[in-house]
mmCIF file of C-alpha atoms and ligand atoms in Angstrom:
data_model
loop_
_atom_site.group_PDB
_atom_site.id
_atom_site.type_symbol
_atom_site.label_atom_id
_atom_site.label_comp_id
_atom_site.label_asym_id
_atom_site.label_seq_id
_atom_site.Cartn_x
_atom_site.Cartn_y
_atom_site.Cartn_z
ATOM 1 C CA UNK A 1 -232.821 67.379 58.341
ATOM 2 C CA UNK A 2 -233.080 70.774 60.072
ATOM 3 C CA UNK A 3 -232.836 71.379 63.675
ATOM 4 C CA UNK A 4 -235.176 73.435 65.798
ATOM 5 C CA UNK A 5 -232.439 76.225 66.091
ATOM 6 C CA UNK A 6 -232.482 76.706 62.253
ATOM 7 C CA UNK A 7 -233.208 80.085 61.033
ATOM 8 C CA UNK A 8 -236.161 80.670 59.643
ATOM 9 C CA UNK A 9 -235.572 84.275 57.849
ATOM 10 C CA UNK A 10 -231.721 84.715 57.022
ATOM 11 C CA UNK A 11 -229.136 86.848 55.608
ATOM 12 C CA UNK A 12 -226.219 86.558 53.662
ATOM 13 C CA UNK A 13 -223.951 89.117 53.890
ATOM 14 C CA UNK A 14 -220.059 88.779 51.761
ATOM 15 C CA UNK A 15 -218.214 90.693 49.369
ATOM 16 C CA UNK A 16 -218.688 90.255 45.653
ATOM 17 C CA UNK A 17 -217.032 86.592 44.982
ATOM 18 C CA UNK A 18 -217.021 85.417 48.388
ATOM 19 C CA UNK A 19 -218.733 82.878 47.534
ATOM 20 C CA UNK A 20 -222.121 83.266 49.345
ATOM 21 C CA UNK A 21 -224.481 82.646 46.209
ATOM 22 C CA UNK A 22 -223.088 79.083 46.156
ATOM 23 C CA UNK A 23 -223.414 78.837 49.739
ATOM 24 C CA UNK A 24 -227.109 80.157 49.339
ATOM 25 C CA UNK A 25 -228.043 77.658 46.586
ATOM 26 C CA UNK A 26 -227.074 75.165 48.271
ATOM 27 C CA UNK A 27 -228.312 75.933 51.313
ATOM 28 C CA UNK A 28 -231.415 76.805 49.738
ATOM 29 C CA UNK A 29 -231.239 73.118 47.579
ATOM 30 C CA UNK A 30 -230.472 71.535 51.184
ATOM 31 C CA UNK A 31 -233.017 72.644 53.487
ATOM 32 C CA UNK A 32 -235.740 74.365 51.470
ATOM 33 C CA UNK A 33 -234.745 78.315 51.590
ATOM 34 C CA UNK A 34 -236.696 80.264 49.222
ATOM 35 C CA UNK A 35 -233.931 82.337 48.244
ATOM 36 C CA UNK A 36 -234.426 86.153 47.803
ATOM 37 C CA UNK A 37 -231.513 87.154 45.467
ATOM 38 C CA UNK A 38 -231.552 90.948 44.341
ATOM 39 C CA UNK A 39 -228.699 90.849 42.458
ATOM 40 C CA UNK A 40 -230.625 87.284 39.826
ATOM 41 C CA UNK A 41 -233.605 88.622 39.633
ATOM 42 C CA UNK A 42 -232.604 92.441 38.105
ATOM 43 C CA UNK A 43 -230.514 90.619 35.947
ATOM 44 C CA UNK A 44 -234.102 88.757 34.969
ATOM 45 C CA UNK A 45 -235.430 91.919 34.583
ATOM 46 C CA UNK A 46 -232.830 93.289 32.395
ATOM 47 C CA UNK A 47 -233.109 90.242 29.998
ATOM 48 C CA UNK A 48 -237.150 90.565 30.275
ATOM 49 C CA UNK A 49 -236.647 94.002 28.738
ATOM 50 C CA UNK A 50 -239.007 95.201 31.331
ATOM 51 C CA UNK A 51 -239.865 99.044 32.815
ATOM 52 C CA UNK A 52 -237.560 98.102 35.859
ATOM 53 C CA UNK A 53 -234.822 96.499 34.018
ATOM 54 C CA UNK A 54 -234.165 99.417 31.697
ATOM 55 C CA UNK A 55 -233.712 101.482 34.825
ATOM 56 C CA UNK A 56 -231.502 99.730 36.270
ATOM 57 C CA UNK A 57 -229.320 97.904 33.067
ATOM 58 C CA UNK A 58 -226.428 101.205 33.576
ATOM 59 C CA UNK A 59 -226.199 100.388 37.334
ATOM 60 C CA UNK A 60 -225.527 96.852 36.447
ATOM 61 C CA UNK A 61 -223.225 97.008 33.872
ATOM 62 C CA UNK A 62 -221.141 99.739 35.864
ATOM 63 C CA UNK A 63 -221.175 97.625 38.822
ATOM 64 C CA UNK A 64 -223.006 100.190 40.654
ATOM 65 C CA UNK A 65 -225.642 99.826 43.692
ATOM 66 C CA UNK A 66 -228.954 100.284 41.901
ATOM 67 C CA UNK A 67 -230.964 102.625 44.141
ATOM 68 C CA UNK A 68 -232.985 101.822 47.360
ATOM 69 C CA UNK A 69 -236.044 103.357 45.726
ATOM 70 C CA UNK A 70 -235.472 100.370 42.808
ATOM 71 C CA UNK A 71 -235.210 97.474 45.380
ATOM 72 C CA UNK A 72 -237.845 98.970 47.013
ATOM 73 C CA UNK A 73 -240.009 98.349 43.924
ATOM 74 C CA UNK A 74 -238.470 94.774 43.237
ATOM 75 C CA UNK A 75 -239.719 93.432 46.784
ATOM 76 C CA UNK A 76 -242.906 94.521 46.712
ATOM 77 C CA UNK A 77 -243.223 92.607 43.738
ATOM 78 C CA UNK A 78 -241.302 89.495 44.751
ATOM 79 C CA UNK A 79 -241.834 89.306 48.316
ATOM 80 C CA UNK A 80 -245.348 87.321 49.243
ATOM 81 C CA UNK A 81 -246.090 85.595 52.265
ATOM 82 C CA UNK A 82 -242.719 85.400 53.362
ATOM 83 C CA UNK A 83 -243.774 84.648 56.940
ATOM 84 C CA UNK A 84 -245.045 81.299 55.954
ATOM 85 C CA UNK A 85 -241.287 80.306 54.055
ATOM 86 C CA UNK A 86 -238.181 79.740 55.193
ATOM 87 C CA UNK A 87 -236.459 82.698 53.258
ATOM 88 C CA UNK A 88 -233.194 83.418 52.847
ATOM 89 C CA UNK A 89 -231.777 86.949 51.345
ATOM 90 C CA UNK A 90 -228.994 86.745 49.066
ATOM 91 C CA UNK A 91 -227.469 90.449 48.282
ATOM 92 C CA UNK A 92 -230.007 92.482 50.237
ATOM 93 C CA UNK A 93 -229.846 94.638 52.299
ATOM 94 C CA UNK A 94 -226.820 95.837 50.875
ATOM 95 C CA UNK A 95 -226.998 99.815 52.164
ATOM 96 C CA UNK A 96 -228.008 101.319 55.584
ATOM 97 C CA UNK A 97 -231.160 102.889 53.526
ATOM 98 C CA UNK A 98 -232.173 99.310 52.388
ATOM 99 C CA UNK A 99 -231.138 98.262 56.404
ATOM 100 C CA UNK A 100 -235.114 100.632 56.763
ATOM 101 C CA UNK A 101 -236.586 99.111 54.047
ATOM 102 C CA UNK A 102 -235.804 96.000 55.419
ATOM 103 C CA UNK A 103 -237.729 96.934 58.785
ATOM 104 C CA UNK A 104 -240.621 98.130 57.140
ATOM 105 C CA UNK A 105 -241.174 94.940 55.208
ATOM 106 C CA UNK A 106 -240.575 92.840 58.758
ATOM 107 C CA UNK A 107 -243.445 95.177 60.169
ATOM 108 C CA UNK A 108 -245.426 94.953 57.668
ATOM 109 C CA UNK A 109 -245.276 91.499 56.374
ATOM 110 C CA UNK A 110 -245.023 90.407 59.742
ATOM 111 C CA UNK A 111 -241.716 88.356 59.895
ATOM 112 C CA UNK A 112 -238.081 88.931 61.534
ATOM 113 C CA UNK A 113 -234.694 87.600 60.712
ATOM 114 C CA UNK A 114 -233.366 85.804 63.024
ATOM 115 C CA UNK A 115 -229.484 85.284 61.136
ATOM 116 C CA UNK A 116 -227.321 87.696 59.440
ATOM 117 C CA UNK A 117 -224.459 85.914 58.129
ATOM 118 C CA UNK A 118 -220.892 87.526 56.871
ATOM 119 C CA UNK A 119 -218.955 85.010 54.907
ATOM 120 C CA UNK A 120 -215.574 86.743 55.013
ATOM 121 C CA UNK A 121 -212.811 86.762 52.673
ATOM 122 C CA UNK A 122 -209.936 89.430 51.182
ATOM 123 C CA UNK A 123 -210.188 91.296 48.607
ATOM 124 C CA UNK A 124 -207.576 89.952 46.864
ATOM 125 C CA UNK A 125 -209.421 86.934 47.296
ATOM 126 C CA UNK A 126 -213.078 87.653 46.027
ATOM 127 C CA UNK A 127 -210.862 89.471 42.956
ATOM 128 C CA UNK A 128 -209.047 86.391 41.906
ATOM 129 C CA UNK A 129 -212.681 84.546 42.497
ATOM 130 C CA UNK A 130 -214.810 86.814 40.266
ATOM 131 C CA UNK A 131 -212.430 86.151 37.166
ATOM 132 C CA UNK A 132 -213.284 82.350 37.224
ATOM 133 C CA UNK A 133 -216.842 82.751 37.926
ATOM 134 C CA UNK A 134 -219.947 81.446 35.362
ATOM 135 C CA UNK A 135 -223.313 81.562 35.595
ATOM 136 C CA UNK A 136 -226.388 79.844 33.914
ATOM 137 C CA UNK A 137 -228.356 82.737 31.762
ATOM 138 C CA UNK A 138 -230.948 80.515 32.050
ATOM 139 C CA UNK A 139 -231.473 79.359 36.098
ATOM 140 C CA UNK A 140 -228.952 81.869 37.786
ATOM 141 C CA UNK A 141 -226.742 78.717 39.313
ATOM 142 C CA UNK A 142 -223.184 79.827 39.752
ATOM 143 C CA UNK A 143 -219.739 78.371 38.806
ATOM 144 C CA UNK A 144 -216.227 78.267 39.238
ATOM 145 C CA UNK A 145 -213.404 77.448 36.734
ATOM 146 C CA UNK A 146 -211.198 75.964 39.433
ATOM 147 C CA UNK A 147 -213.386 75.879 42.999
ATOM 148 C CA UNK A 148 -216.799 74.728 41.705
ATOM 149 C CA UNK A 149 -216.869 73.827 38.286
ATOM 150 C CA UNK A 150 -219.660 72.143 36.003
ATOM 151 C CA UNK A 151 -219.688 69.077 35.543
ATOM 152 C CA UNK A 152 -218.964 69.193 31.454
ATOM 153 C CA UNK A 153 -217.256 72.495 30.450
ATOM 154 C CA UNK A 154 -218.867 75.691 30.450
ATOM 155 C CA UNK A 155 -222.473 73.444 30.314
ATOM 156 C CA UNK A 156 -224.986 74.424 33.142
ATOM 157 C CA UNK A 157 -225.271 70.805 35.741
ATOM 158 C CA UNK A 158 -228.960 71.616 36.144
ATOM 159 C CA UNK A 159 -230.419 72.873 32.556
ATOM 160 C CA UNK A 160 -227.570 71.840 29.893
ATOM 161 C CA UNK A 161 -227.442 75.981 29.280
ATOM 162 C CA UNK A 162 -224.116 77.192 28.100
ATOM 163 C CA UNK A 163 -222.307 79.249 30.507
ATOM 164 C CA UNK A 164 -221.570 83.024 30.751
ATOM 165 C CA UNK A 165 -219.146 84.915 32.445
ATOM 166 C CA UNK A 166 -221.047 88.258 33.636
ATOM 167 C CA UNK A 167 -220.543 91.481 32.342
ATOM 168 C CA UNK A 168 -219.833 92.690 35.531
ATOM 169 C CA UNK A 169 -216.852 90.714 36.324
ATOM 170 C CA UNK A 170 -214.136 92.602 34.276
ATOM 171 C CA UNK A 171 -211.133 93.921 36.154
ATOM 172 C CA UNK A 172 -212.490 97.729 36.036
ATOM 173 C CA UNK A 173 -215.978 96.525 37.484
ATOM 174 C CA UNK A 174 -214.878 94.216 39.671
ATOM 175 C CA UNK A 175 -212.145 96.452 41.279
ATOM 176 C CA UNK A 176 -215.192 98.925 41.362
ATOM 177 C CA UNK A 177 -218.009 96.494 42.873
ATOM 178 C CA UNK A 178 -214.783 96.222 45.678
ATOM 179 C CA UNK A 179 -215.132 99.798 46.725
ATOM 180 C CA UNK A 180 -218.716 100.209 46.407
ATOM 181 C CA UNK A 181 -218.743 97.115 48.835
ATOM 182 C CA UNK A 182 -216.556 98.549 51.517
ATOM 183 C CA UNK A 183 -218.390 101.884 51.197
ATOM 184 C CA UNK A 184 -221.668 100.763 51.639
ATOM 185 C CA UNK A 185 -222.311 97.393 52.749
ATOM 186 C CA UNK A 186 -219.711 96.896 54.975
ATOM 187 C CA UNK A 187 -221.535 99.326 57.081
ATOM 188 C CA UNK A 188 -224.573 97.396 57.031
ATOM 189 C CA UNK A 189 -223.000 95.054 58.634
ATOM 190 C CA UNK A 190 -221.177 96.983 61.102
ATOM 191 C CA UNK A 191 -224.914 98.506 61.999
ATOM 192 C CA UNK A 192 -225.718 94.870 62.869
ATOM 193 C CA UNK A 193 -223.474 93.703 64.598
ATOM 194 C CA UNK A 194 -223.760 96.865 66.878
ATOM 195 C CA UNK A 195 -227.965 96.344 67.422
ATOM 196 C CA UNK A 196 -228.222 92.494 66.954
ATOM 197 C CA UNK A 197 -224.789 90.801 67.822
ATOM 198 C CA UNK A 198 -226.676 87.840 69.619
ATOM 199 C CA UNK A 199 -228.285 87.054 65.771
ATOM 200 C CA UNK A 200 -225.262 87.798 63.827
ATOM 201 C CA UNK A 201 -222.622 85.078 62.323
ATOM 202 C CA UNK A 202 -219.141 85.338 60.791
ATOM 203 C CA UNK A 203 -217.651 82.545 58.685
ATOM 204 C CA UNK A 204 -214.256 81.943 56.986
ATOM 205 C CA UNK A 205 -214.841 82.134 53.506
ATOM 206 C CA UNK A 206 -211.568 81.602 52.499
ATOM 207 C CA UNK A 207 -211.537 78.145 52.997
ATOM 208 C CA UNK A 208 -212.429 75.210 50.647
ATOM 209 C CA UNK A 209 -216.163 75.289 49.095
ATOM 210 C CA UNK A 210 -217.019 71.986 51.307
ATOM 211 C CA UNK A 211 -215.699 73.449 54.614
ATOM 212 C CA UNK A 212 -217.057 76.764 53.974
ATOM 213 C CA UNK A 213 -220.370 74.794 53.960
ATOM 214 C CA UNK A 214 -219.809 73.163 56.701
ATOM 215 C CA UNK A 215 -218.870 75.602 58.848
ATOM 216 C CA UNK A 216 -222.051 77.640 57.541
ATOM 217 C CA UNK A 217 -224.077 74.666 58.986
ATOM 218 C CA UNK A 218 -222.779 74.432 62.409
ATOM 219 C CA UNK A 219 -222.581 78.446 62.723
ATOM 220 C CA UNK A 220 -226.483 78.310 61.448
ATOM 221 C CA UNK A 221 -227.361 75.446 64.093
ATOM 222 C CA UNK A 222 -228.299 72.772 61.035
ATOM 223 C CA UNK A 223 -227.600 69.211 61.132
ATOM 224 C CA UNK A 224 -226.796 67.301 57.750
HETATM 225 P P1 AMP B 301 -225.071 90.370 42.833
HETATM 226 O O1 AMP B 301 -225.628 89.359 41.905
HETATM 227 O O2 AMP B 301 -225.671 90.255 44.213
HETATM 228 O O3 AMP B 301 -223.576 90.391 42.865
HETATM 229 O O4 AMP B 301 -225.534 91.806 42.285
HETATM 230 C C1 AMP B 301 -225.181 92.253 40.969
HETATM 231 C C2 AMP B 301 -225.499 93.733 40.812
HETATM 232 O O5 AMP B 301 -226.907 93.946 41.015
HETATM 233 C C3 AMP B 301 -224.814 94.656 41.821
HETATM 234 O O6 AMP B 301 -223.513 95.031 41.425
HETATM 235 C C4 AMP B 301 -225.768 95.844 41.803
HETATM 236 O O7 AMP B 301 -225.599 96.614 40.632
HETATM 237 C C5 AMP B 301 -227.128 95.179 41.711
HETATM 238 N N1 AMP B 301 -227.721 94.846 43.024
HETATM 239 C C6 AMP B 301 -228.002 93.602 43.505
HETATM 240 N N2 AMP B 301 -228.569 93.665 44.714
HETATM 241 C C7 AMP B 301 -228.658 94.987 45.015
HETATM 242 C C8 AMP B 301 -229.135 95.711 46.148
HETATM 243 N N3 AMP B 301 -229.650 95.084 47.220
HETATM 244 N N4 AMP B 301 -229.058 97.049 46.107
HETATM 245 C C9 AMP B 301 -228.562 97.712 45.033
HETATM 246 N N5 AMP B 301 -228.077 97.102 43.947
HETATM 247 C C10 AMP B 301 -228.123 95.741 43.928
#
């Protein structure tokens, strides 16, 4: 059940392997966020084959930010109605340039957010993380080796798919994706927390996956 207080339009803000895509999917499986995940769906693109995937495969496999211009693009296609949903953004906006294009889709498409989230953790944390982590090639869901693992080895719970480790989650990429990170997102957040600190969240994403939830709940205002 969700309260009143819930969030309508949220953000997820967290290093690479904090964790916050399996806090978004199951947030998302829990109290009906469509979830808005840059990062899945130019990976879709870049198994589609598409115009936009083949402009932004490099950028991917270097770990790079793919540029605003790009994400720009990828919303306009992907982001419909999103007034009427209960949304939730999962790796976006990830630079102070996509902090504007963020605005302009608010204005535009006539919704706010009313969370920004920053599930914290080290680095040396989200490092060891990203090692262990799978996904499904086919649905996106995420694994662990040790913290969240399937249910039958390397086997997807949801679609049976066999699991992947991504490409970008080698040590030189993911030491890489670090920097990039504290560069340019961590601004982002600094940005809101200086114009919105009454909307903005911090939880300890160092802790266990169930109490990370958990704490994600209360900070969000949701009852279980
Ligand atoms: P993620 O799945 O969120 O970890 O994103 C994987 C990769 O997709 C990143 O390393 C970037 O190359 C790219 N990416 C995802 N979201 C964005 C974004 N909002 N802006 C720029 N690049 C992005």
């Amino acid at each position: 059940m969700v309260t009143a207080a819930a969030p309508m339009h949220l953000v997820m803000f967290g290093r690479p392997g904090s964790g916050k895509s399996s806090l978004a999917e199951h947030l998302g499986a829990e109290f009906g966020y469509q979830l808005i995940r840059t990062g899945e769906m130019l990976r879709e693109a870049v198994r589609r084959g598409d115009f936009l995937g083949a402009r932004v495969e490099n950028h991917l496999a270097r770990g790079d930010l793919v540029p605003d211009e790009l994400i720009f693009e990828l919303l306009e296609i992907n982001l419909k109605s999103p007034q009427k949903a209960r949304l939730l953004f999962d790796g976006f906006p990830r630079t102070l340039g996509q902090v504007e294009l963020l605005d302009r889709f608010e204005k535009k498409l006539g919704f706010a957010i009313d969370c920004f989230v920053d599930v914290v953790v080290t680095r040396e944390d989200s490092v060891a993380r990203m090692t262990g982590r799978r996904v499904c090639p086919t649905c996106g869901a995420t694994y662990h080796l040790l913290a969240k693992p399937p249910r039958l080895p390397e086997t997807c719970d949801i679609d049976g798919s066999h699991l992947e480790k991504r490409k970008d989650d080698t040590m030189e990429v993911v030491s890489f994706r670090q920097k990039i990170y504290e560069e340019q997102t961590q601004p982002v957040i600094n940005h809101y927390l200086a114009v919105s600190p009454e909307i903005c969240r911090s939880v300890d994403g160092g802790q266990s996956v169930d109490a990370v939830y958990a704490e994600t709940c209360r900070v969000l205002g949701v009852r279980r």
